[in-house]
């Protein structure tokens, strides 16, 4: 039974982390990559075995593995235990499958990097913690994985720690996520207080057996969990760390900040659906946060010039779609989009890395163009991902995104139509900025420097590019002598696999209205059977009509991008000059970072410097030290007077001391007698 080997799914990546982390510095690069690949390939194979076992007729719907008590005190116990149900299977498939492909890509992408062993050690560490997060059977063990992926993310974002921008981005991600984690911690405290347990089964069963239990403490717990999810999944107001996280190597962006870690918040909300279903207010907050984040992030993605930052804001926006789905109770639709998004967004980042590799480190789309014939495999695979994220039929994103929009439209949320409209407008904006990226990168006249020193040009943009792209000039395949070149096949192979999945990955969720059976929703029925919105029924005509409207909006977004960036290049720049204030506002991300700095960071720094630094540090700590020194000096000065070297003085002090002793003895006896 594969369940007997379940522990190997997290333990093997952890072993890879230890081996490469301790010994990797002395290993040849081939051995480092072999350790990393084996430690991720075997867990992926075990997960595939789990899938085949749990899909077999008569197979158990849930597998529980317990190693024993982890924390055991009077009235409270937490076991070190793993649980595998259908939701866990889907998440494990995404984490191990996409993770393994990105490891393969990284072998080629990071081939000439300093710290090669360190990169793969950190990547394996992330895989360990992400597996623990997904497999956890309790809030506490999930929190261990939750914090662990945050640590791994910090280490990988700041991989180029000699660059101030990378080091600052790592710290920013770490600190912002701690704000959300504080909410998660408070939620766990309330769970212990009200349920006496942190075990998923115990908590959710206690809620299920009380059908009249709504709102109140459940709402408080749910909202605190939402705060944690907003931090991890980069939702308003805690989204600001994700765009800066692009300072890390491109494979990190693909794995952690697109396909896996940032979806942990959506997974947590879906896992806690029993709790959220009892709090319509909390669900409403989730839906509103998701809708607002989706359209807000999309607006910023429309004007970015850095190819990775466009994809970063796109990720924030697509995560907003998943939040919207969970907020209207369509948890299966949210998980469906999580899966398809993992395929096409990982592909988009990896293909962007291939473009950066081809251009010697260039990330500014204004210095690209005309690449579709130079790097054809990258072009066609990225095209599949662009069509998928835009929701073009029959690519993967069409089915998952339209399922979310349909569920939002027919939900019983008081503002259901408004949520649907925001999602629809966001779909059009997504089509615009993704086809803008497509046209600016692959079409038109080349805007890059093409000569034998192309890779040296990458050094000029090093502050915005992966160090890899500059070092790759030494690649022994002599491609650099020919300027722009396609990536090696060890990088292209994952692109091809993800490209296929970006096309057909959505077919597991074709709705009945379009002739399918929505297999993924039925697969998740045992998990979300109590979900209020999962049993929504509507006319086939309504569902097809909404899908047609969505395709029309996508077509409009494509057409505008076609006019501005292909048919009449330069038109967009003229519009920016006509509306400079609006353009600068969006280009500078609505000055949200500056606002946070003014309202939160500056007052905190003033408090720490004036109150903590001035009053406590200077006044209390330094003052107490000064006072102790003054007392010591005063005592020493008094002792100096006594140590005069005069025998008569010593005799006087001796007599005085003897008199004091006699007085103490006499009065002491008198007092004792009383």
XYZ file of C-alpha atoms in Angstrom:
674
model
C 0.000 0.000 0.000
C 1.365 3.455 -0.872
C 0.024 4.751 2.456
C 2.882 2.902 4.151
C 5.302 5.157 2.282
C 3.371 8.365 2.915
C 6.047 9.685 5.261
C 8.560 9.600 2.426
C 6.725 12.402 0.601
C 8.028 15.067 3.014
C 11.030 13.194 4.397
C 12.864 12.652 1.105
C 12.971 16.378 0.219
C 14.126 17.039 3.775
C 16.895 14.482 3.302
C 17.838 16.241 0.051
C 17.999 19.527 1.949
C 20.289 18.051 4.594
C 22.599 16.336 2.098
C 22.997 19.321 -0.214
C 22.943 21.815 2.628
C 25.715 20.098 4.600
C 27.801 18.430 1.905
C 26.704 20.137 -1.310
C 29.457 22.752 -1.247
C 31.978 19.944 -1.852
C 29.819 18.053 -4.387
C 30.128 18.439 -8.150
C 27.074 20.154 -9.612
C 25.884 16.966 -11.267
C 25.691 15.244 -7.873
C 23.887 18.199 -6.287
C 21.240 18.152 -9.021
C 20.956 14.360 -8.827
C 20.252 14.523 -5.080
C 17.665 17.262 -5.583
C 15.920 15.487 -8.468
C 15.790 12.081 -6.766
C 14.416 13.610 -3.574
C 11.526 15.132 -5.549
C 10.995 12.416 -8.188
C 10.300 9.621 -5.677
C 7.628 11.624 -3.771
C 5.983 12.455 -7.120
C 5.939 8.724 -7.950
C 4.436 7.892 -4.533
C 1.709 10.490 -5.099
C 0.936 8.966 -8.506
C 0.697 5.578 -6.791
C -1.625 7.092 -4.193
C -3.839 8.428 -6.961
C -4.145 5.045 -8.624
C -4.905 3.383 -5.285
C -7.530 5.852 -4.079
C -9.274 5.949 -7.461
C -9.675 2.168 -7.515
C -13.195 0.789 -6.856
C -13.791 0.233 -3.164
C -10.786 2.260 -2.121
C -11.037 4.286 1.107
C -11.936 7.938 0.666
C -9.601 9.025 3.463
C -6.246 7.696 4.684
C -5.064 8.637 8.180
C -1.514 8.004 9.375
C -0.572 8.752 12.992
C 2.917 8.358 14.435
C 1.878 9.147 18.006
C 1.207 12.070 20.337
C 3.132 15.217 19.584
C 1.789 17.373 22.420
C -0.046 15.642 25.278
C -1.146 17.548 28.367
C -4.222 17.369 30.558
C -7.276 17.998 28.397
C -5.330 18.715 25.204
C -3.489 16.544 22.704
C -2.074 17.046 19.230
C -0.926 14.035 17.238
C 1.807 14.029 14.658
C -0.503 12.746 11.946
C -1.130 13.011 8.216
C -4.462 12.817 6.408
C -5.002 12.144 2.721
C -8.400 12.787 1.164
C -9.352 13.889 -2.335
C -8.435 17.525 -1.665
C -5.038 16.448 -0.335
C -4.503 14.283 -3.418
C -5.059 17.225 -5.744
C -2.724 19.472 -3.776
C -0.053 16.766 -3.560
C -0.291 16.241 -7.303
C 0.280 19.946 -7.933
C 3.083 20.313 -5.380
C 5.087 17.225 -6.306
C 4.311 17.148 -10.040
C 4.873 20.802 -10.878
C 7.646 20.933 -8.289
C 9.531 18.111 -9.974
C 9.258 19.777 -13.404
C 10.594 23.044 -11.986
C 13.493 21.178 -10.390
C 14.374 19.791 -13.838
C 14.187 23.283 -15.349
C 16.356 24.676 -12.563
C 19.187 22.265 -13.365
C 19.619 24.063 -16.676
C 18.639 27.556 -15.600
C 20.952 27.684 -12.570
C 23.776 25.712 -14.239
C 26.340 28.506 -13.986
C 25.202 30.066 -10.728
C 27.266 30.591 -7.629
C 25.618 28.882 -4.670
C 24.187 26.124 -6.860
C 24.139 23.700 -3.920
C 22.509 26.307 -1.689
C 19.723 26.936 -4.194
C 18.736 23.277 -4.430
C 19.025 22.797 -0.669
C 16.540 25.648 -0.145
C 14.282 24.345 -2.918
C 14.165 20.912 -1.261
C 13.489 22.555 2.094
C 10.496 24.283 0.569
C 9.184 21.005 -0.848
C 9.457 19.439 2.612
C 7.458 22.161 4.348
C 4.871 22.432 1.562
C 4.261 18.684 1.751
C 3.817 18.913 5.532
C 1.357 21.773 5.071
C -0.780 19.795 2.636
C -0.652 16.489 4.536
C -1.291 17.940 8.002
C -4.292 16.614 9.912
C -4.351 19.474 12.429
C -4.137 23.240 12.466
C -0.894 23.113 14.432
C 0.943 20.832 12.017
C -0.419 22.863 9.102
C 1.000 25.935 10.842
C 4.433 24.278 11.006
C 4.353 23.835 7.236
C 2.858 27.330 6.883
C 5.775 28.925 8.727
C 8.286 26.657 7.030
C 7.311 27.664 3.502
C 7.576 31.271 4.650
C 11.129 30.607 5.798
C 12.025 28.855 2.548
C 10.454 31.685 0.566
C 12.563 34.223 2.478
C 15.729 32.257 1.765
C 14.964 31.861 -1.943
C 13.745 35.418 -2.572
C 16.971 36.658 -0.999
C 19.111 34.087 -2.821
C 21.091 36.918 -4.427
C 21.667 38.388 -0.983
C 24.554 40.564 -2.184
C 21.965 42.662 -4.031
C 20.252 45.056 -1.641
C 16.993 44.831 -3.597
C 16.893 41.034 -3.220
C 17.764 41.134 0.475
C 15.118 43.814 1.080
C 12.505 41.842 -0.888
C 13.165 38.752 1.234
C 12.766 40.728 4.452
C 9.619 42.403 3.157
C 8.022 39.057 2.298
C 8.974 37.609 5.670
C 7.640 40.545 7.713
C 4.372 40.993 5.794
C 3.630 37.286 6.124
C 4.227 37.481 9.883
C 1.315 39.930 10.089
C -0.993 37.352 8.550
C 0.491 34.574 10.662
C -0.384 36.524 13.805
C -4.040 36.200 12.778
C -3.576 32.459 12.233
C -2.061 32.117 15.730
C -4.958 33.973 17.348
C -7.396 31.733 15.478
C -5.669 28.658 16.911
C -5.880 30.083 20.429
C -9.637 30.550 19.982
C -9.959 27.015 18.606
C -8.232 25.563 21.668
C -10.365 27.678 23.974
C -13.676 26.748 22.339
C -13.053 23.232 21.017
C -10.227 21.948 23.197
C -8.495 20.617 20.085
C -6.642 21.640 16.953
C -7.446 18.444 15.073
C -9.381 19.062 11.844
C -11.762 16.158 12.351
C -12.560 17.069 15.967
C -13.218 20.743 15.212
C -15.270 20.203 12.069
C -17.304 17.375 13.616
C -18.108 19.591 16.608
C -19.423 22.249 14.224
C -21.350 19.770 12.076
C -23.281 18.250 14.994
C -24.552 21.713 15.961
C -26.596 22.841 12.953
C -27.799 25.973 14.741
C -24.299 27.209 15.490
C -23.686 30.228 13.263
C -21.640 33.408 13.492
C -20.249 34.576 16.809
C -16.999 32.905 17.735
C -17.010 31.020 14.410
C -16.958 34.345 12.571
C -14.093 35.588 14.734
C -12.055 32.446 14.050
C -12.852 32.573 10.326
C -11.845 36.233 9.984
C -8.542 35.608 11.754
C -7.887 32.712 9.388
C -8.708 35.041 6.473
C -6.013 37.413 7.737
C -3.517 34.552 7.618
C -4.691 33.510 4.166
C -4.467 37.094 2.875
C -0.817 37.240 3.898
C 0.192 33.910 2.417
C -1.878 34.292 -0.774
C -1.000 37.965 -1.323
C -4.467 39.477 -1.031
C -5.426 43.018 -0.086
C -4.090 44.502 2.164
C -1.086 42.146 2.454
C -0.315 41.652 -1.247
C 2.628 44.086 -1.407
C 5.338 41.476 -0.841
C 4.665 39.346 -3.926
C 5.686 41.747 -6.746
C 9.004 42.428 -4.996
C 9.532 38.675 -4.574
C 10.433 38.588 -8.282
C 13.962 39.501 -7.165
C 14.495 35.786 -6.607
C 15.560 33.388 -9.383
C 12.852 32.760 -11.974
C 12.328 29.065 -11.022
C 11.517 30.284 -7.508
C 8.840 32.565 -8.921
C 7.394 29.632 -10.852
C 7.326 27.180 -7.954
C 6.691 29.193 -4.821
C 5.074 32.411 -6.026
C 2.789 30.937 -8.686
C 2.056 27.242 -8.307
C 2.318 26.270 -4.651
C 3.003 28.477 -1.617
C 0.765 31.370 -2.579
C -2.126 28.949 -3.003
C -1.766 27.769 0.609
C -4.266 30.402 1.745
C -6.881 29.147 -0.714
C -6.198 25.569 0.372
C -6.612 26.530 4.033
C -9.950 28.280 3.422
C -11.195 25.324 1.389
C -10.015 22.878 4.056
C -11.947 24.895 6.674
C -15.112 25.131 4.557
C -17.210 23.646 7.386
C -16.217 26.609 9.533
C -16.693 29.226 6.824
C -20.074 27.847 5.766
C -21.389 28.776 9.232
C -20.306 32.397 8.849
C -21.921 34.181 5.889
C -20.217 37.379 7.011
C -16.742 35.810 6.805
C -17.571 34.319 3.402
C -18.692 37.728 2.218
C -15.412 39.238 3.360
C -13.489 36.540 1.468
C -15.494 37.196 -1.712
C -15.046 40.971 -1.528
C -11.315 40.709 -0.815
C -10.936 38.345 -3.759
C -12.892 40.507 -6.214
C -11.198 43.754 -5.212
C -7.738 42.166 -5.286
C -8.392 40.632 -8.708
C -9.300 43.896 -10.431
C -6.830 46.032 -8.466
C -3.830 43.835 -9.271
C -4.935 43.508 -12.908
C -4.904 47.291 -13.275
C -1.263 47.423 -12.144
C -0.305 44.570 -14.456
C -1.534 46.596 -17.439
C 1.316 49.121 -17.292
C 4.326 47.165 -15.993
C 7.358 46.857 -18.269
C 9.273 44.135 -16.414
C 8.053 40.803 -17.806
C 8.251 39.071 -14.410
C 6.376 41.858 -12.637
C 3.526 41.604 -15.136
C 3.273 37.937 -14.194
C 3.559 38.778 -10.495
C 0.542 41.096 -10.581
C -1.228 38.543 -12.724
C -0.644 35.979 -9.969
C -2.124 38.285 -7.330
C -5.133 38.850 -9.586
C -5.692 35.146 -10.288
C -5.428 34.352 -6.575
C -8.192 36.912 -6.147
C -10.358 34.801 -8.465
C -9.758 31.790 -6.212
C -10.688 33.817 -3.133
C -13.834 34.980 -4.922
C -14.785 31.366 -5.624
C -14.338 30.349 -1.989
C -16.225 33.453 -0.867
C -19.344 32.424 -2.787
C -19.060 28.879 -1.453
C -17.774 27.412 -4.734
C -14.775 25.709 -3.138
C -14.432 23.086 -5.863
C -14.314 25.832 -8.505
C -11.600 27.619 -6.522
C -9.511 24.450 -6.281
C -10.115 23.779 -9.990
C -8.684 27.199 -10.840
C -5.816 26.559 -8.418
C -4.887 23.485 -10.464
C -5.119 25.081 -13.905
C -3.364 28.197 -12.636
C -0.487 26.036 -11.404
C -0.070 24.734 -14.955
C -0.231 27.936 -16.959
C 1.345 30.315 -14.432
C 4.324 28.034 -13.769
C 4.695 27.804 -17.548
C 4.489 31.590 -17.936
C 7.252 32.154 -15.414
C 9.465 29.415 -16.821
C 8.935 30.692 -20.372
C 9.738 34.207 -19.172
C 12.932 32.767 -17.739
C 13.708 31.259 -21.127
C 13.206 34.679 -22.733
C 15.481 36.291 -20.137
C 18.032 33.539 -20.771
C 17.869 34.186 -24.521
C 18.400 37.940 -24.081
C 21.260 37.719 -21.636
C 19.370 38.958 -18.606
C 17.007 41.500 -20.154
C 13.619 41.699 -18.413
C 12.256 44.979 -19.801
C 9.716 44.245 -22.528
C 10.563 47.557 -24.178
C 13.877 45.939 -25.115
C 12.367 42.777 -26.593
C 10.261 42.061 -29.676
C 10.519 39.798 -32.705
C 11.451 36.693 -30.747
C 8.860 34.223 -32.010
C 11.132 32.855 -34.747
C 14.309 33.017 -32.667
C 13.020 30.933 -29.759
C 10.116 28.962 -31.282
C 9.629 26.361 -28.538
C 9.484 29.079 -25.897
C 7.086 31.069 -28.080
C 4.602 28.266 -28.702
C 4.575 27.008 -25.134
C 4.176 30.524 -23.762
C 1.404 31.106 -26.288
C -0.488 28.157 -24.834
C -0.096 29.636 -21.355
C -1.203 33.114 -22.481
C -4.328 31.707 -24.137
C -5.024 29.613 -21.040
C -4.798 32.458 -18.527
C -6.909 34.685 -20.760
C -9.678 32.088 -20.783
C -9.725 31.305 -24.492
C -11.750 28.208 -25.371
C -10.819 25.341 -25.064
C -7.686 26.072 -23.031
C -7.496 25.158 -19.350
C -8.191 28.589 -17.916
C -11.453 28.964 -19.837
C -13.242 26.253 -17.890
C -11.936 27.096 -14.412
C -12.343 30.873 -14.712
C -15.826 30.635 -16.240
C -16.880 28.200 -13.522
C -15.950 30.832 -10.935
C -17.820 33.584 -12.784
C -20.885 31.384 -13.191
C -20.908 30.395 -9.500
C -20.524 34.020 -8.491
C -23.454 35.024 -10.707
C -25.870 32.407 -9.333
C -24.740 32.551 -5.689
C -27.015 33.826 -2.932
C -24.535 36.537 -1.968
C -26.369 39.900 -1.740
C -23.901 41.460 -4.171
C -23.533 38.406 -6.415
C -24.086 40.326 -9.654
C -21.532 42.952 -8.679
C -18.966 40.286 -7.849
C -19.615 38.653 -11.218
C -19.239 41.998 -13.009
C -15.919 42.732 -11.293
C -14.699 39.257 -12.242
C -15.845 39.765 -15.827
C -14.082 43.122 -16.160
C -10.963 41.562 -14.668
C -11.109 38.855 -17.358
C -10.996 41.547 -20.030
C -8.114 43.326 -18.288
C -6.259 40.017 -17.998
C -6.625 39.420 -21.720
C -5.335 42.920 -22.422
C -2.171 42.807 -20.306
C -1.287 39.215 -21.210
C -1.636 39.803 -24.953
C 0.272 43.058 -24.433
C 3.099 40.942 -22.979
C 2.751 38.487 -25.871
C 2.926 41.144 -28.597
C 5.721 43.172 -26.998
C 7.874 40.093 -26.400
C 7.440 38.053 -29.556
C 6.143 40.371 -32.309
C 7.219 43.538 -34.070
C 10.740 44.664 -34.777
C 13.528 43.487 -32.468
C 14.315 46.184 -29.895
C 17.309 44.457 -28.343
C 21.000 44.744 -29.095
C 21.994 41.842 -31.317
C 25.699 41.255 -31.476
C 28.247 38.928 -30.035
C 28.281 40.991 -26.838
C 24.584 40.445 -26.192
C 25.193 38.671 -22.937
C 27.424 41.471 -21.751
C 24.418 43.720 -22.283
C 22.726 41.617 -19.645
C 25.224 42.918 -17.109
C 23.826 46.396 -17.619
C 20.419 45.239 -16.443
C 21.818 43.023 -13.715
C 20.048 44.962 -11.004
C 16.739 43.787 -12.435
C 17.702 40.373 -13.729
C 18.765 37.013 -12.412
C 22.511 36.684 -11.959
C 22.158 33.481 -13.953
C 21.500 35.284 -17.195
C 24.832 37.088 -17.074
C 26.859 34.058 -16.070
C 25.264 31.965 -18.785
C 27.511 33.762 -21.246
C 30.072 31.142 -20.366
C 27.781 28.341 -21.502
C 29.876 25.713 -23.243
C 27.387 25.158 -26.046
C 28.712 28.303 -27.748
C 25.201 29.678 -28.192
C 26.277 33.054 -26.896
C 28.383 33.555 -29.976
C 25.206 33.667 -32.030
C 23.274 36.207 -29.960
C 19.659 35.265 -29.212
C 19.263 31.518 -28.810
C 16.768 28.940 -27.631
C 17.183 27.413 -24.187
C 18.666 23.923 -23.742
C 16.231 21.018 -23.738
C 16.557 20.410 -20.016
C 14.739 23.754 -19.700
C 12.409 23.244 -22.654
C 11.132 19.804 -21.611
C 9.191 21.160 -18.586
C 7.801 23.913 -20.832
C 6.405 21.354 -23.261
C 4.785 19.266 -20.503
C 3.246 22.341 -18.864
C 2.182 23.600 -22.286
C 0.214 20.411 -22.888
C -1.364 20.683 -19.438
C -2.247 24.328 -20.117
C -4.265 23.144 -23.096
C -5.945 19.998 -21.774
C -5.728 20.502 -18.009
C -9.119 22.186 -17.864
C -10.931 19.314 -19.533
C -11.339 17.637 -16.130
C -13.875 20.326 -15.308
C -15.991 20.716 -18.442
C -19.490 21.525 -17.140
C -22.602 19.611 -18.105
C -23.878 22.648 -20.022
C -20.963 22.209 -22.430
C -21.299 18.456 -22.729
C -18.953 17.429 -19.926
C -19.360 15.901 -16.474
C -17.267 18.284 -14.347
C -15.185 15.406 -13.035
C -13.148 17.508 -10.624
C -16.271 18.747 -8.828
C -17.556 15.192 -8.430
C -14.111 14.087 -7.309
C -14.225 16.708 -4.545
C -17.813 15.960 -3.529
C -16.745 13.831 -0.515
C -14.770 16.807 0.801
C -17.213 19.617 0.077
C -20.463 17.694 0.441
C -21.677 20.228 3.006
C -20.807 23.229 0.883
C -23.910 25.362 0.501
C -23.095 26.599 -2.968
C -21.969 23.329 -4.456
C -25.495 22.168 -5.225
C -26.409 25.222 -7.318
C -28.527 24.455 -10.332
C -29.195 26.801 -13.228
C -30.413 26.617 -16.771
C -28.059 25.429 -19.455
C -28.830 28.538 -21.462
C -27.757 30.840 -18.622
C -24.441 29.068 -18.195
C -23.690 29.107 -21.918
C -24.757 32.744 -22.167
C -22.408 33.790 -19.371
C -19.581 31.850 -21.027
C -20.286 33.641 -24.341
C -20.184 37.032 -22.613
C -16.885 36.108 -21.015
C -15.387 35.115 -24.375
C -16.612 38.382 -25.878
C -14.911 40.397 -23.132
C -11.695 38.426 -23.655
C -11.905 39.124 -27.392
C -12.265 42.852 -26.666
C -9.186 42.752 -24.430
C -7.238 40.960 -27.159
C -8.359 43.441 -29.818
C -7.305 46.485 -27.794
C -3.882 44.943 -27.148
C -3.641 44.055 -30.858
C -4.332 47.649 -31.889
C -2.026 49.282 -29.359
C 0.963 46.951 -29.498
C 0.868 45.281 -32.922
C -1.217 47.166 -35.438
C -0.305 50.686 -34.264
C 2.735 50.421 -32.000
C 3.411 53.616 -30.118
C -0.276 54.415 -29.651
C -0.164 53.292 -26.012
C 2.705 55.698 -25.303
C 0.676 58.578 -26.736
C -2.240 57.723 -24.440
C 0.156 57.674 -21.482
C 1.318 61.179 -22.454
C -2.274 62.393 -22.719
C -3.120 61.160 -19.225
C 0.197 61.454 -17.377
C -1.227 61.695 -13.859
C -3.341 58.559 -14.209
C -0.504 56.689 -15.906
C 1.998 57.585 -13.180
C -0.538 56.639 -10.507
C -0.990 53.125 -11.888
C 2.667 52.712 -12.891
C 3.695 53.547 -9.319
C 1.251 50.957 -7.959
C -1.141 53.594 -6.613
C 1.627 54.567 -4.183
C 0.464 51.861 -1.795
C 4.014 51.078 -0.664
C 4.597 54.767 -0.011
C 1.289 54.989 1.861
C 2.217 52.016 4.047
C 5.574 53.649 4.665
C 3.937 56.919 5.720
C 1.101 55.499 7.814
C 2.669 52.358 9.313
C 6.434 52.072 8.859
C 7.447 55.666 9.659
C 5.376 55.868 12.888
C 6.758 52.487 13.967
C 10.311 53.638 13.315
C 9.641 56.862 15.226
C 8.185 54.880 18.103
C 11.121 52.497 18.237
C 13.700 55.276 17.945
C 12.103 57.836 20.252
C 10.277 55.675 22.800
C 12.163 52.386 22.758
C 15.479 53.866 21.684
C 15.247 57.155 23.571
C 13.258 56.431 26.714
C 13.974 52.756 27.300
C 17.369 52.225 25.680
C 18.963 55.595 26.397
C 16.985 56.469 29.517
C 16.404 53.191 31.324
C 19.129 50.862 30.057
C 21.903 53.407 29.574
C 20.645 55.420 32.553
C 20.786 52.446 34.882
C 24.321 51.769 33.716
C 25.261 55.399 34.329
C 23.656 55.299 37.776
C 25.510 52.113 38.686
C 28.764 53.719 37.560
C 28.016 56.878 39.586
C 27.284 54.827 42.701
C 30.504 52.905 42.207
C 32.462 56.117 41.759
C 30.847 57.674 44.874
C 31.517 54.594 46.952
C 35.093 54.533 45.737
C 35.554 58.203 46.572
C 34.270 57.614 50.127
C 36.539 54.609 50.519
C 39.461 56.712 49.311
C 38.966 59.109 52.229
C 39.113 56.208 54.669
C 42.323 54.891 53.064
C 44.402 57.946 53.963
C 47.560 56.166 55.226
C 47.312 58.023 58.603
C 47.590 55.673 61.634
C 45.609 58.047 63.859
C 42.821 58.065 61.264
C 42.773 54.269 61.143
C 42.620 54.128 64.963
C 39.693 56.543 64.921
C 37.789 54.502 62.379
C 38.526 51.344 64.410
C 37.172 52.944 67.556
C 34.090 54.137 65.748
C 33.482 50.646 64.388
C 33.899 49.065 67.825
C 31.443 51.560 69.305
C 28.877 50.743 66.660
C 29.293 47.015 67.364
C 28.796 47.577 71.112
C 25.693 49.684 70.489
C 24.196 47.005 68.283
C 24.888 44.302 70.865
C 23.437 46.342 73.766
C 20.337 47.527 71.996
C 19.902 44.153 70.325
C 19.749 42.389 73.703
C 17.356 45.000 75.061
C 15.040 44.585 72.137
C 15.267 40.806 72.384
C 14.345 41.013 76.118
C 11.250 43.016 75.258
